[in-house]
XYZ file of C-alpha atoms in Angstrom:
458
model
C 175.614 102.375 123.976
C 174.982 104.867 121.164
C 171.306 105.261 120.324
C 170.387 104.246 116.801
C 169.138 107.323 114.917
C 165.536 107.621 113.797
C 166.692 107.555 110.198
C 169.775 105.821 108.826
C 170.977 107.298 105.540
C 173.538 106.148 103.027
C 175.530 108.722 101.091
C 175.170 109.010 97.317
C 178.560 107.343 96.954
C 177.305 104.357 98.963
C 174.273 103.797 96.754
C 174.383 100.413 94.953
C 175.761 100.557 91.421
C 174.308 97.218 90.383
C 171.032 95.307 90.582
C 171.079 91.939 92.321
C 169.536 89.049 90.403
C 168.230 86.691 93.091
C 167.531 83.969 90.521
C 171.281 83.410 90.122
C 171.478 82.128 93.708
C 168.263 80.131 93.733
C 169.155 76.414 93.594
C 165.805 75.712 91.943
C 164.941 78.360 89.367
C 161.447 79.636 88.592
C 159.832 77.691 85.768
C 160.206 79.306 82.327
C 157.594 81.438 80.635
C 155.665 79.426 78.052
C 154.174 80.306 74.698
C 150.425 79.666 75.192
C 150.042 78.432 71.602
C 152.979 76.017 71.376
C 153.777 75.271 75.023
C 157.459 75.947 74.295
C 159.662 78.004 76.586
C 159.677 81.661 75.555
C 162.899 83.036 74.029
C 164.292 86.566 74.004
C 163.214 86.889 70.376
C 159.663 85.866 71.302
C 159.501 88.808 73.721
C 160.727 91.448 71.249
C 157.237 92.448 70.007
C 156.365 93.363 73.619
C 159.621 94.372 75.363
C 162.791 96.095 74.223
C 165.816 93.786 73.924
C 167.663 94.712 77.123
C 164.556 94.112 79.244
C 163.723 90.880 77.421
C 167.208 89.607 78.242
C 166.885 90.619 81.885
C 163.541 88.857 82.028
C 165.048 85.503 81.045
C 168.473 85.790 82.724
C 168.706 83.209 85.531
C 172.510 83.218 85.748
C 173.995 86.724 86.078
C 174.102 87.683 89.787
C 174.891 91.366 89.301
C 173.741 93.657 86.488
C 175.264 97.129 86.341
C 172.921 100.080 86.756
C 173.485 102.431 83.777
C 175.137 105.727 84.746
C 172.186 107.755 83.435
C 169.824 105.739 85.632
C 172.127 106.172 88.627
C 172.096 109.925 88.046
C 168.284 109.966 88.076
C 168.181 107.805 91.208
C 170.253 110.391 93.039
C 167.347 112.824 92.775
C 165.513 110.781 95.433
C 167.825 107.987 96.563
C 169.257 106.553 98.728
C 166.041 106.288 100.723
C 166.152 106.106 104.529
C 165.932 103.088 106.785
C 163.785 104.326 109.674
C 163.431 103.139 113.260
C 159.794 103.194 114.412
C 160.531 104.185 118.006
C 157.067 105.607 118.675
C 155.355 102.483 117.375
C 157.624 100.295 119.500
C 156.807 102.327 122.611
C 153.068 102.231 121.942
C 153.132 98.441 121.476
C 155.374 98.027 124.531
C 157.382 95.435 122.625
C 161.013 94.378 123.008
C 161.187 94.099 119.216
C 163.053 96.670 117.159
C 160.904 97.810 114.218
C 162.453 99.317 111.092
C 160.892 100.374 107.828
C 162.390 101.296 104.467
C 160.606 104.446 103.310
C 160.193 104.604 99.526
C 157.690 107.462 99.337
C 160.016 110.427 98.875
C 159.279 111.162 95.209
C 156.297 112.457 93.245
C 154.981 108.968 92.532
C 154.969 108.462 96.304
C 156.284 104.916 95.992
C 159.051 102.471 95.113
C 157.708 102.201 91.566
C 160.033 104.883 90.212
C 163.013 102.532 90.696
C 161.892 100.295 87.845
C 160.163 102.997 85.796
C 163.411 104.925 85.319
C 165.287 101.790 84.282
C 162.647 100.553 81.848
C 162.209 103.919 80.147
C 165.990 104.358 79.866
C 166.417 101.001 78.127
C 163.488 101.734 75.821
C 164.910 105.098 74.774
C 168.332 103.560 74.157
C 166.725 101.236 71.619
C 164.856 103.985 69.809
C 161.401 103.303 71.220
C 159.207 106.408 71.006
C 156.103 105.365 72.884
C 155.200 103.096 75.794
C 152.004 101.555 77.080
C 151.334 100.267 80.571
C 148.720 99.508 83.210
C 148.335 100.909 86.707
C 146.264 99.859 89.709
C 146.499 102.364 92.538
C 148.174 104.852 90.202
C 151.641 104.791 91.721
C 153.178 102.929 88.802
C 151.405 105.086 86.231
C 152.634 108.208 88.009
C 156.199 106.904 88.248
C 156.280 105.923 84.590
C 154.809 109.288 83.612
C 157.674 111.005 85.456
C 160.276 108.828 83.779
C 158.764 109.236 80.297
C 158.639 113.009 80.710
C 162.315 113.002 81.697
C 163.452 110.852 78.769
C 161.006 112.302 76.213
C 158.774 109.279 75.464
C 155.003 109.271 74.979
C 152.936 107.140 77.343
C 149.453 105.614 77.436
C 148.288 104.320 80.824
C 145.375 101.907 81.228
C 144.206 102.545 84.792
C 142.056 99.998 86.646
C 138.567 101.497 86.532
C 137.808 101.432 90.271
C 141.065 103.277 91.024
C 140.435 105.673 88.117
C 137.157 106.593 89.794
C 138.455 106.569 93.390
C 141.634 108.576 92.674
C 141.023 111.393 90.179
C 144.100 113.257 91.353
C 146.337 110.352 90.359
C 144.966 110.764 86.854
C 145.613 114.504 87.089
C 149.266 113.981 87.995
C 149.805 111.579 85.104
C 148.216 114.064 82.742
C 150.428 116.814 84.193
C 153.353 114.786 82.871
C 151.500 114.591 79.503
C 150.456 110.944 79.713
C 147.207 109.636 78.220
C 145.100 107.871 80.877
C 142.329 105.400 79.950
C 139.996 103.664 82.463
C 140.219 99.884 82.051
C 138.493 97.875 80.771
C 137.729 100.288 77.945
C 136.150 100.235 74.507
C 139.413 101.447 72.912
C 140.819 97.908 72.482
C 139.394 94.631 71.219
C 140.255 92.820 74.446
C 138.684 95.605 76.492
C 135.441 95.274 74.571
C 135.505 91.487 75.091
C 135.970 91.891 78.849
C 133.150 94.438 79.047
C 130.867 92.086 77.157
C 131.695 89.195 79.500
C 131.643 91.280 82.701
C 129.262 94.243 82.253
C 129.811 96.951 84.841
C 133.093 95.443 86.084
C 135.402 97.666 88.143
C 138.357 96.129 86.314
C 141.578 94.550 87.489
C 145.287 94.732 86.789
C 144.881 91.691 84.565
C 142.372 93.596 82.397
C 144.589 96.662 82.159
C 147.645 94.577 81.241
C 145.759 92.937 78.393
C 144.737 96.300 76.932
C 148.214 97.780 77.266
C 149.845 94.780 75.575
C 147.343 94.855 72.699
C 148.024 98.519 72.017
C 151.799 98.028 72.217
C 152.050 95.184 69.701
C 150.115 97.136 67.067
C 152.921 99.658 66.494
C 156.602 99.079 65.693
C 157.821 102.101 67.668
C 155.842 101.156 70.799
C 156.699 98.755 73.608
C 154.917 97.593 76.746
C 156.300 98.006 80.264
C 154.984 96.501 83.504
C 155.327 97.736 87.079
C 155.302 94.420 88.926
C 155.252 90.600 88.583
C 158.010 90.370 85.951
C 161.523 89.164 86.762
C 163.016 92.369 85.376
C 160.947 94.509 87.776
C 161.953 92.448 90.808
C 165.544 92.854 89.591
C 165.312 96.664 89.489
C 163.639 96.787 92.898
C 166.566 94.905 94.449
C 168.144 98.325 95.017
C 165.702 98.657 97.956
C 166.945 95.500 99.663
C 170.597 96.250 98.889
C 170.294 99.659 100.545
C 168.643 98.027 103.566
C 171.526 95.572 103.828
C 174.089 98.393 103.821
C 172.116 100.499 106.297
C 171.840 97.602 108.767
C 175.584 97.066 108.484
C 176.085 100.682 109.587
C 174.255 99.998 112.859
C 175.656 96.468 113.263
C 172.258 94.780 113.054
C 170.453 92.345 110.783
C 166.695 91.666 110.417
C 165.199 88.535 111.948
C 161.972 89.151 110.024
C 161.446 90.913 106.681
C 157.873 91.809 105.671
C 156.464 93.145 102.419
C 153.018 93.746 100.985
C 152.337 91.421 98.078
C 150.297 92.197 94.987
C 152.387 91.291 91.964
C 155.585 90.913 93.982
C 157.854 93.793 92.919
C 158.216 95.513 96.294
C 158.367 92.231 98.166
C 160.904 90.666 95.798
C 163.062 93.777 95.931
C 163.280 94.244 99.686
C 163.836 90.563 100.473
C 166.447 89.872 97.760
C 169.741 90.068 99.722
C 168.194 88.525 102.827
C 166.858 85.546 100.862
C 170.318 85.182 99.305
C 171.848 84.935 102.779
C 169.148 82.480 103.809
C 169.758 80.264 100.787
C 173.509 80.340 101.490
C 172.988 79.381 105.129
C 174.304 82.645 106.587
C 171.075 83.695 108.318
C 167.646 82.174 108.830
C 165.568 85.314 108.350
C 161.800 84.866 108.432
C 160.359 86.226 105.169
C 156.675 87.200 105.237
C 154.441 88.189 102.319
C 151.181 89.987 103.134
C 148.274 90.172 100.705
C 144.635 91.334 100.745
C 142.016 88.775 101.767
C 139.976 89.926 98.760
C 142.635 88.730 96.274
C 144.497 85.897 98.036
C 146.755 84.446 95.351
C 149.370 83.004 97.728
C 147.240 82.034 100.716
C 144.330 80.506 98.799
C 145.470 80.262 95.194
C 147.077 77.483 93.195
C 150.692 77.113 92.036
C 150.184 76.671 88.323
C 150.802 78.091 84.879
C 148.446 80.948 84.118
C 148.135 84.007 81.933
C 149.414 87.252 83.433
C 146.421 89.101 82.003
C 142.667 88.700 81.825
C 142.647 88.911 78.027
C 144.922 85.860 77.661
C 147.420 87.596 75.355
C 150.575 87.279 77.487
C 152.898 84.281 77.896
C 152.077 81.757 80.613
C 153.893 82.123 83.947
C 154.228 79.509 86.702
C 152.962 81.344 89.751
C 150.508 81.358 92.608
C 147.228 82.483 91.082
C 143.514 82.720 91.744
C 142.926 82.609 87.997
C 143.321 85.213 85.286
C 139.539 85.488 84.982
C 139.078 86.291 88.681
C 137.636 89.785 89.154
C 138.701 91.048 92.597
C 136.425 93.232 94.676
C 136.875 96.983 94.330
C 139.118 97.260 97.391
C 141.087 100.421 98.097
C 144.475 98.672 97.829
C 144.358 98.915 94.035
C 148.024 98.023 93.614
C 147.420 94.587 95.158
C 144.410 93.652 93.030
C 146.296 91.225 90.783
C 145.337 87.594 90.342
C 148.879 86.203 90.374
C 152.242 86.543 92.078
C 155.765 87.036 90.720
C 157.259 83.723 89.524
C 160.331 84.410 91.700
C 158.277 85.031 94.835
C 155.966 82.132 93.991
C 158.875 79.711 93.640
C 160.399 80.824 96.953
C 157.042 80.394 98.675
C 156.382 77.033 97.067
C 159.820 75.763 98.144
C 159.277 76.833 101.749
C 161.686 79.764 101.931
C 158.983 82.211 103.016
C 155.448 82.341 104.381
C 152.326 84.359 103.571
C 149.236 85.721 105.285
C 146.274 87.894 104.339
C 144.231 90.645 106.003
C 140.863 92.301 105.446
C 140.977 95.960 104.434
C 139.384 97.290 107.638
C 142.203 95.605 109.577
C 144.916 97.182 107.477
C 143.341 100.664 107.675
C 143.214 100.385 111.454
C 146.966 99.714 111.368
C 147.525 102.524 108.859
C 145.788 105.114 111.029
C 147.731 104.013 114.103
C 151.009 104.217 112.202
C 150.176 107.678 110.845
C 149.416 108.973 114.336
C 152.630 107.580 115.779
C 155.135 107.931 112.948
C 153.635 110.962 111.080
C 153.548 109.282 107.640
C 150.172 108.459 106.080
C 150.832 105.110 104.383
C 149.416 103.825 101.129
C 146.781 101.100 101.643
C 149.153 98.633 99.985
C 151.930 99.441 102.462
C 149.508 99.171 105.372
C 149.351 95.411 104.832
C 153.029 95.207 105.799
C 152.451 97.581 108.730
C 149.668 95.381 110.091
C 151.880 92.310 109.879
C 154.804 94.128 111.522
C 152.535 95.148 114.413
C 151.361 91.568 114.856
C 154.937 90.245 114.776
C 155.986 92.849 117.362
C 153.105 91.809 119.610
C 154.192 88.172 119.301
C 157.612 89.334 120.540
C 155.899 91.043 123.471
C 154.308 87.725 124.434
C 157.506 85.709 123.990
C 159.947 88.309 125.280
C 162.062 88.062 122.099
C 163.887 91.243 121.038
C 163.700 90.494 117.320
C 164.675 92.974 114.619
C 161.728 93.473 112.254
C 162.006 95.158 108.854
C 159.075 96.056 106.615
C 158.735 97.971 103.381
C 156.843 101.257 103.555
C 156.356 101.250 99.820
C 154.563 104.544 99.495
C 152.364 107.294 100.855
C 148.569 107.424 100.952
C 147.939 111.091 100.234
C 145.907 110.223 97.115
C 143.887 107.635 99.007
C 141.744 110.002 101.033
C 138.488 108.535 99.703
C 139.591 105.268 101.294
C 140.629 106.881 104.562
C 137.339 108.795 104.674
C 135.411 105.546 104.188
C 137.313 103.999 107.075
C 136.890 106.920 109.464
C 133.169 107.400 108.734
C 132.454 103.691 109.106
C 131.283 102.972 105.552
C 134.235 100.755 104.600
C 133.338 97.089 104.201
C 135.313 93.874 103.840
C 135.015 91.315 101.093
C 136.465 87.832 101.306
C 135.714 85.496 98.378
C 134.233 82.086 99.065
C 135.974 78.900 97.979
C 133.248 78.459 95.378
C 133.941 81.895 93.890
C 137.652 81.200 93.636
C 136.992 77.799 92.102
C 135.186 79.360 89.132
C 138.315 81.144 87.900
C 140.702 78.350 88.889
C 138.714 75.882 86.797
C 139.634 77.984 83.734
C 143.402 77.700 84.167
C 145.079 76.886 80.840
C 145.838 73.261 80.046
C 149.582 72.729 80.273
C 151.228 69.280 80.014
C 152.085 68.013 83.483
C 149.808 70.521 85.214
C 146.876 69.088 87.127
């Protein structure tokens, strides 16, 4: 029997030429976005002040299964894609497990993450429509870096509202964004009305993705030549990230295998929704019964302890309402080192799949995930981002379950990015100063009690 290589690569010609829209194959679609003032379903025209037209249409398209990737976007992708599907032989040996562990490595670009897949697409569509400037938020800094790269390539200006705790923990992320000529603002800030409101209500807050989104949206709607773009949560972002799952599907076909378990870290849902897309399709169509597992931080447990309800996507309550698993838009997560997962809600697509029983979820404390990250780095030579380490921890646990049961399952997880700008976090773990924070039920209840009143929602 031929040994499976450590890395399975597709050729450029084998790279997907379309995005896969999972919603088209979902028998029960995610609930529509709602206008918070009228309660009516949001239309494409309603989204035009925030998004460019092509992205607004992708956001609301529940029917088209395949959407062509523009040739200019494909050309950019070929600078760093296709990305490899890797076999974690050393990790398997260390765990003494019969399981086969694979990971899709998305860190081979300057942003160090999967975020560039959607950044390139969103900036391309914006430029095509004559947009000159974009605003966005970033948590860990991967999305802000990716968007800075894409804007520099296509010649658009960019303002990034960076979650304050990450802004302070990761100064070199800010430096990279500024290298690409982006403006970086710690959020919440006093540069926007909503930022000043949040600061007044939560003095000294370390911020959240919800805060940063609110500021970025406010700045975008104040100028006709400016639009807002988001790195996670939205349907359009999950759509663009489907290229990750489609490449996995093709790579597994090359080695005549198929994953029994697919694992992704879960913050807003972009990485998770992207890697699971073709495997959920097969599950919905009855072709395979793959176990889909979402992994989130215990400090911001939207799926494992949140509520499935309509909520704002931002802390400033300026966005449409989305039906999702949420711990409340007003919830201020602890200043954990997995900044990209510090979002109060989950993608409507992922939330609907979870609610309907097509996947499961679990959470971990940050000391647990850093223990897994360090082990992985020692064995597989890649220092993972704290966000990715959530998926690593879950993959290790699943492999150990296989050791107990004797099952030789095929496990796939998304290694969404590298942790080379997270050395403050790694230093805190290695010197023993890292702590865990898990909110009490009472703390979560405070924000959940403020969920917007929507007819039919308890």
